[in-house]
Coordinates of C-alpha atoms in Angstrom, one line a residue:
X1 CA 0.2 -0.1 0.1
X2 CA 2.7 2.3 0.7
X3 CA 4.6 2.2 -2.6
X4 CA 1.2 2.5 -4.4
X5 CA 1.1 5.8 -2.2
X6 CA 4.4 6.6 -3.4
X7 CA 3.5 6.4 -7.0
X8 CA 0.5 8.3 -6.8
X9 CA 2.0 11.1 -4.7
X10 CA 3.0 13.5 -7.5
X11 CA -0.4 13.7 -8.2
X12 CA -1.9 14.7 -4.7
X13 CA 1.0 17.0 -5.0
X14 CA -0.5 18.4 -7.8
X15 CA -3.7 18.9 -6.4
X16 CA -2.5 20.6 -3.2
X17 CA -0.3 23.3 -5.7
X18 CA -3.9 23.4 -8.1
X19 CA -6.1 23.9 -4.6
X20 CA -4.2 26.8 -3.5
X21 CA -3.4 28.4 -6.6
X22 CA -7.0 28.2 -7.8
X23 CA -8.3 29.8 -4.3
X24 CA -5.5 32.9 -5.3
X25 CA -7.5 33.1 -8.5
X26 CA -10.7 32.9 -7.0
X27 CA -9.4 35.4 -4.4
X28 CA -8.4 38.0 -7.5
X29 CA -11.6 37.5 -9.1
X30 CA -13.4 38.6 -6.4
X31 CA -10.9 41.9 -6.2
X32 CA -11.0 42.7 -10.0
X33 CA -15.1 42.4 -9.7
X34 CA -15.2 44.2 -6.0
X35 CA -17.6 47.0 -7.6
X36 CA -20.1 44.4 -8.9
X37 CA -20.4 42.4 -6.1
X38 CA -23.8 43.1 -4.1
X39 CA -22.3 42.2 -0.7
X40 CA -18.6 42.4 -0.9
X41 CA -17.9 41.6 2.3
X42 CA -19.8 38.4 2.2
X43 CA -17.3 37.8 -0.6
X44 CA -14.4 38.1 1.8
X45 CA -16.0 35.9 4.1
X46 CA -16.6 33.3 1.6
X47 CA -13.2 33.6 0.6
X48 CA -12.0 33.4 3.9
X49 CA -13.8 30.0 4.3
X50 CA -12.6 28.8 1.2
X51 CA -8.9 29.4 2.3
X52 CA -9.4 28.0 5.4
X53 CA -10.6 24.6 4.0
X54 CA -7.7 24.9 1.0
X55 CA -5.3 25.0 4.5
X56 CA -7.2 21.8 5.7
X57 CA -7.8 19.7 2.5
X58 CA -4.5 20.7 1.2
X59 CA -2.9 19.1 4.5
X60 CA -4.5 15.9 4.8
X61 CA -3.5 15.3 0.7
X62 CA -0.1 16.2 1.9
X63 CA -0.4 13.3 4.2
X64 CA -0.6 9.5 4.2
X65 CA -3.8 9.3 6.3
X66 CA -5.5 11.6 4.0
X67 CA -4.8 9.5 0.9
X68 CA -5.2 6.2 2.0
X69 CA -9.0 6.5 1.8
X70 CA -11.7 8.9 0.5
X71 CA -13.0 10.2 3.3
X72 CA -11.2 13.3 2.8
X73 CA -11.8 13.4 -0.9
X74 CA -15.9 13.3 0.0
X75 CA -15.4 16.1 2.6
X76 CA -13.9 18.1 0.2
X77 CA -16.5 17.6 -2.3
X78 CA -19.1 18.3 0.2
X79 CA -17.6 21.5 1.9
X80 CA -16.6 22.7 -1.8
X81 CA -20.5 22.7 -2.7
X82 CA -21.4 24.0 0.3
X83 CA -18.5 27.2 -0.4
X84 CA -20.3 27.2 -4.1
X85 CA -23.7 28.1 -2.4
X86 CA -21.9 30.5 0.0
X87 CA -21.7 32.7 -3.3
X88 CA -25.3 33.9 -2.0
X89 CA -23.3 35.5 0.8
X90 CA -22.2 37.9 -1.5
X91 CA -24.8 37.5 -4.7
X92 CA -28.6 37.5 -4.8
X93 CA -29.8 34.1 -6.6
X94 CA -31.4 36.4 -9.4
X95 CA -28.2 38.1 -10.4
X96 CA -26.4 34.8 -10.3
X97 CA -29.1 33.7 -12.8
X98 CA -28.8 36.8 -14.3
X99 CA -25.1 36.1 -15.4
X100 CA -23.0 37.1 -12.3
X101 CA -20.1 34.6 -11.6
X102 CA -19.8 32.0 -9.1
X103 CA -17.3 32.9 -6.9
X104 CA -15.4 30.1 -6.6
X105 CA -14.5 29.8 -10.4
X106 CA -12.0 26.7 -11.0
X107 CA -11.4 26.0 -7.1
X108 CA -14.6 24.1 -7.1
X109 CA -12.6 21.5 -9.4
X110 CA -11.0 20.2 -6.1
X111 CA -12.4 17.4 -5.0
X112 CA -13.1 16.2 -8.6
X113 CA -9.4 15.6 -9.2
X114 CA -9.4 14.4 -5.4
X115 CA -11.6 11.6 -6.2
X116 CA -10.4 10.7 -9.4
X117 CA -6.9 10.5 -7.8
X118 CA -8.3 8.2 -4.8
X119 CA -11.0 6.5 -6.7
X120 CA -10.1 6.2 -10.3
X121 CA -12.4 7.1 -13.4
X122 CA -15.6 6.4 -11.5
X123 CA -14.8 8.9 -8.7
X124 CA -13.7 11.3 -11.3
X125 CA -17.1 11.3 -13.1
X126 CA -18.9 11.2 -9.3
X127 CA -17.0 14.3 -8.4
X128 CA -17.7 16.0 -11.5
X129 CA -21.6 15.0 -11.4
X130 CA -21.7 16.5 -8.0
X131 CA -20.0 20.0 -8.7
X132 CA -22.0 20.3 -12.3
X133 CA -25.6 19.6 -10.3
X134 CA -24.6 22.0 -8.2
X135 CA -23.4 24.4 -10.6
X136 CA -26.7 23.7 -12.5
X137 CA -28.7 24.7 -9.0
X138 CA -27.2 27.9 -9.0
X139 CA -27.4 29.0 -12.6
X140 CA -30.9 27.5 -13.4
X141 CA -31.8 24.7 -15.6
X142 CA -32.9 27.4 -18.0
X143 CA -29.1 28.5 -18.3
X144 CA -28.2 25.1 -18.6
X145 CA -26.7 25.7 -22.5
X146 CA -24.2 28.4 -21.0
X147 CA -22.4 26.2 -18.2
X148 CA -22.1 23.3 -20.8
X149 CA -18.5 24.0 -21.1
X150 CA -17.9 24.1 -17.4
X151 CA -19.7 20.6 -17.2
X152 CA -17.2 19.3 -20.3
X153 CA -14.0 20.7 -18.7
X154 CA -15.4 18.8 -14.8
X155 CA -16.0 15.3 -17.0
X156 CA -13.1 15.6 -19.0
X157 CA -10.5 16.1 -15.6
X158 CA -12.4 13.3 -13.8
X159 CA -11.8 10.8 -16.8
X160 CA -8.4 11.7 -17.7
X161 CA -7.0 12.0 -13.8
X162 CA -8.7 9.0 -12.8
X163 CA -7.3 6.8 -15.9
X164 CA -4.1 8.2 -15.3
X165 CA -4.8 7.3 -11.5
X166 CA -5.9 3.7 -11.9
X167 CA -2.9 3.3 -14.5
X168 CA -0.4 4.5 -11.7
X169 CA -2.0 1.9 -9.4
X170 CA -2.2 -1.1 -11.6
X171 CA 1.7 -0.3 -12.6
X172 CA 2.4 -0.1 -8.7
X173 CA 0.7 -3.6 -8.3
X174 CA 2.9 -5.0 -11.1
X175 CA 6.0 -3.2 -9.6
X176 CA 5.2 -4.7 -6.4
X177 CA 4.9 -8.2 -7.8
X178 CA 8.0 -8.2 -9.6
X179 CA 10.0 -7.2 -6.6
X180 CA 8.8 -9.8 -4.3
X181 CA 9.0 -12.4 -7.2
X182 CA 12.7 -11.0 -7.6
X183 CA 12.8 -11.3 -3.7
X184 CA 11.8 -15.0 -3.5
X185 CA 13.8 -16.1 -6.7
X186 CA 17.0 -14.6 -4.7
X187 CA 16.3 -16.2 -1.4
X188 CA 15.7 -19.7 -2.9
X189 CA 19.0 -19.4 -5.1
X190 CA 20.5 -18.6 -1.6
X191 CA 18.5 -21.6 0.1
X192 CA 19.5 -23.7 -2.7
X193 CA 23.3 -23.4 -2.7
X194 CA 23.1 -24.0 1.3
X195 CA 21.2 -27.0 0.6
X196 CA 23.6 -28.1 -2.5
X197 CA 26.6 -27.6 -0.5
X198 CA 25.6 -29.3 2.6
X199 CA 22.6 -31.7 3.0
X200 CA 22.4 -32.9 -0.9
X201 CA 26.0 -34.0 -0.3
X202 CA 25.2 -36.3 2.8
X203 CA 22.1 -37.8 1.0
X204 CA 24.2 -38.5 -1.9
X205 CA 27.0 -40.2 0.0
X206 CA 24.1 -42.1 2.4
X207 CA 22.8 -43.4 -1.3
X208 CA 26.3 -44.4 -2.5
X209 CA 27.4 -46.2 0.9
X210 CA 23.6 -47.9 1.1
X211 CA 23.9 -49.3 -2.3
X212 CA 27.6 -50.4 -1.7
X213 CA 26.5 -52.4 1.5
X214 CA 23.5 -53.7 0.5
X215 CA 21.1 -55.5 2.8
X216 CA 19.5 -53.6 5.3
X217 CA 21.1 -50.4 4.5
X218 CA 19.4 -50.6 0.9
X219 CA 16.3 -49.3 2.2
X220 CA 18.2 -46.2 3.7
X221 CA 19.7 -45.7 0.4
X222 CA 16.3 -45.8 -1.4
X223 CA 14.7 -43.3 1.1
X224 CA 17.7 -41.1 0.8
X225 CA 17.4 -41.0 -3.1
X226 CA 13.8 -40.1 -2.7
X227 CA 14.7 -37.2 -0.4
X228 CA 17.7 -35.8 -2.8
X229 CA 14.9 -35.8 -5.5
X230 CA 12.5 -33.9 -2.9
X231 CA 15.0 -31.4 -2.2
X232 CA 16.1 -31.0 -5.9
X233 CA 12.7 -30.5 -7.1
X234 CA 12.0 -28.2 -4.4
X235 CA 15.3 -26.2 -5.2
X236 CA 14.1 -25.8 -9.0
X237 CA 10.2 -24.8 -8.2
X238 CA 9.1 -21.7 -8.7
X239 CA 6.2 -19.6 -7.9
X240 CA 2.8 -20.4 -9.0
X241 CA 1.2 -17.3 -8.8
X242 CA 1.0 -15.4 -12.1
X243 CA -0.7 -12.2 -13.3
X244 CA -4.3 -11.3 -13.4
X245 CA -5.1 -13.8 -11.7
X246 CA -3.6 -16.6 -13.6
X247 CA -1.4 -19.2 -12.2
X248 CA 1.9 -20.6 -13.6
X249 CA 1.0 -24.7 -14.4
X250 CA 4.8 -25.5 -14.3
X251 CA 4.9 -24.2 -10.9
X252 CA 2.3 -26.5 -9.7
X253 CA 3.6 -29.4 -11.6
X254 CA 7.4 -29.2 -10.4
X255 CA 6.6 -31.0 -6.9
X256 CA 5.1 -34.1 -8.3
X257 CA 8.7 -35.2 -9.4
X258 CA 10.0 -38.2 -7.5
X259 CA 12.4 -40.5 -8.3
X260 CA 10.3 -42.3 -10.9
X261 CA 8.8 -39.6 -12.3
X262 CA 10.3 -36.7 -14.2
X263 CA 8.9 -33.2 -14.8
X264 CA 9.9 -31.1 -17.6
X265 CA 9.0 -27.5 -18.0
X266 CA 9.6 -25.0 -20.7
X267 CA 11.9 -21.8 -19.4
X268 CA 8.9 -19.3 -19.2
X269 CA 5.8 -19.7 -17.8
X270 CA 2.7 -21.8 -19.0
X271 CA 0.0 -19.1 -16.9
X272 CA -3.5 -20.7 -17.3
X273 CA -6.8 -19.3 -15.0
X274 CA -6.5 -21.0 -11.8
X275 CA -9.5 -23.0 -12.1
X276 CA -8.2 -24.5 -15.2
X277 CA -4.9 -25.1 -13.9
X278 CA -6.3 -26.9 -10.8
X279 CA -8.4 -29.5 -12.7
X280 CA -5.5 -29.9 -15.0
X281 CA -3.0 -31.1 -11.8
X282 CA -5.8 -32.9 -10.8
X283 CA -5.9 -35.3 -14.3
X284 CA -2.3 -35.5 -14.2
X285 CA -1.9 -36.9 -10.8
X286 CA -4.9 -39.5 -11.6
X287 CA -2.7 -40.4 -14.7
X288 CA 0.8 -41.0 -12.5
X289 CA -1.6 -43.1 -10.0
X290 CA -2.5 -45.3 -12.6
X291 CA 1.1 -45.6 -13.6
X292 CA 1.7 -46.7 -9.9
X293 CA -1.1 -49.1 -10.0
X294 CA -1.0 -50.3 -13.5
X295 CA 2.0 -50.2 -15.0
X296 CA 4.7 -52.5 -13.1
X297 CA 6.5 -51.9 -9.9
X298 CA 9.8 -50.7 -12.3
X299 CA 7.8 -48.2 -14.4
X300 CA 9.3 -44.8 -15.1
X301 CA 6.9 -41.7 -16.0
X302 CA 7.7 -38.4 -17.7
X303 CA 5.8 -35.5 -17.1
X304 CA 6.5 -32.4 -20.1
X305 CA 4.7 -29.0 -20.5
X306 CA 4.4 -27.7 -23.7
X307 CA 3.1 -23.9 -24.4
X308 CA 1.3 -23.8 -27.6
X309 CA 0.1 -20.0 -27.5
X310 CA -3.7 -20.5 -27.5
X311 CA -3.1 -24.2 -25.8
X312 CA -1.2 -25.7 -23.3
X313 CA -0.1 -29.8 -23.9
X314 CA 0.5 -31.8 -21.1
X315 CA 2.1 -35.2 -22.1
X316 CA 2.5 -37.9 -19.1
X317 CA 4.5 -41.1 -20.6
X318 CA 5.5 -44.1 -18.7
X319 CA 7.5 -47.4 -19.6
X320 CA 5.4 -49.7 -17.8
X321 CA 3.5 -52.5 -19.1
X322 CA 0.9 -50.9 -21.6
X323 CA -2.4 -51.8 -22.3
X324 CA -4.6 -52.1 -25.3
X325 CA -7.1 -49.2 -26.7
X326 CA -9.8 -51.6 -26.5
X327 CA -9.2 -52.6 -22.5
X328 CA -9.5 -49.0 -22.0
X329 CA -12.7 -48.3 -23.7
X330 CA -13.8 -51.5 -21.3
X331 CA -12.7 -49.9 -18.6
X332 CA -14.3 -46.5 -19.3
X333 CA -17.6 -48.6 -20.4
X334 CA -17.6 -50.5 -16.6
X335 CA -17.1 -47.3 -15.1
X336 CA -14.0 -46.8 -13.8
X337 CA -14.0 -43.3 -12.7
X338 CA -10.0 -42.7 -13.1
X339 CA -10.3 -43.2 -16.9
X340 CA -13.8 -41.5 -17.4
X341 CA -13.8 -39.0 -14.8
X342 CA -10.9 -37.8 -13.1
X343 CA -9.2 -37.9 -16.8
X344 CA -11.0 -37.3 -19.2
X345 CA -14.1 -35.5 -17.6
X346 CA -11.8 -33.1 -16.2
X347 CA -10.1 -32.1 -19.3
X348 CA -13.5 -32.2 -21.7
X349 CA -15.0 -30.0 -18.9
X350 CA -12.4 -27.0 -19.9
X351 CA -12.8 -27.4 -23.5
X352 CA -9.7 -29.4 -24.0
X353 CA -9.5 -32.7 -25.7
X354 CA -7.5 -36.1 -24.3
X355 CA -5.3 -38.4 -26.8
X356 CA -4.0 -41.9 -25.5
X357 CA -1.7 -44.0 -27.0
X358 CA -0.8 -47.1 -25.5
X359 CA 0.1 -50.9 -26.4
X360 CA 1.4 -54.2 -24.6
X361 CA 4.9 -53.6 -23.6
X362 CA 5.1 -50.2 -24.9
X363 CA 4.0 -48.2 -21.9
X364 CA 1.2 -45.5 -22.1
X365 CA 1.0 -41.9 -23.0
X366 CA -1.6 -39.0 -22.3
X367 CA -1.7 -36.2 -24.2
X368 CA -3.9 -33.7 -22.1
X369 CA -4.3 -30.3 -24.2
X370 CA -6.5 -27.3 -22.6
X371 CA -6.9 -23.6 -23.6
X372 CA -5.4 -21.0 -22.5

């Protein structure tokens, strides 16, 4: 939040300068029209109230508490509208509708800009509409055409400044994500070096010694090998969170690697909607579960991710005993949920396609293709 405020700080500073300069301009306007004002000391009182509020609002906009929420901006809108009606202290309503100036002048645009900065385009439009209605009520509906240019300027200012503030806010969010990802990557690399120089070396030594000794030590060697693979997978993993509510499929699949499962992913991210990625990972897990159950005790698996642009292709291949397509069709017909629902059903619901290739003694390969 603090970085986001810092990015918008130049706009807030510009608003403070605008507020002070336009108040001075309004005071100058009263001075130049002094002889034409019916109640000049009412105008002085109005300028004094505007000056006090300019100091209060400028101080608030210069502090984080005044920029973190929209309460000050809404208060500014209400007070400014009240100051517009305070013109009645100096000029009768009939004179205003006859052409006399509303003494707030351009100063009245301040809350429009404040709401645009704090709430974006919608806030700017709300502020512009409120000030325009106040101006219209003073001038009268019959003179609406005379204030049309003022209304247009207020709307344009609210839209442009609101769009600028929203763009800067989004840029700030992306900057924070990039900084967080960079920090996480640096920390992961530091930990990876420490693990590689310490724990992995010990696990590799235990695996070699256990394999050489044999017997009961062989089981210990196997456990050490599995933990070594798990640690290497953790070291190679990367954040799964992407941009715009999308996630990196590669970051979700890398933890599936074991001593019998190799996961191969592209160098870049393969971004998918979160729900799509979750269902696709579940289908991959079911395919790997089928390898464990049916491919044989020594079967190995390979999971390969390919980003095809508008589609993502995930291949799951094993070197197990294999089967025949007819047996897969029969399993689906018999209601075995692993093939019919956990794999095919999930991918079909995502608008994707499933292709399976298998033969006795040649293993099985699944190709899961989903749109991005």
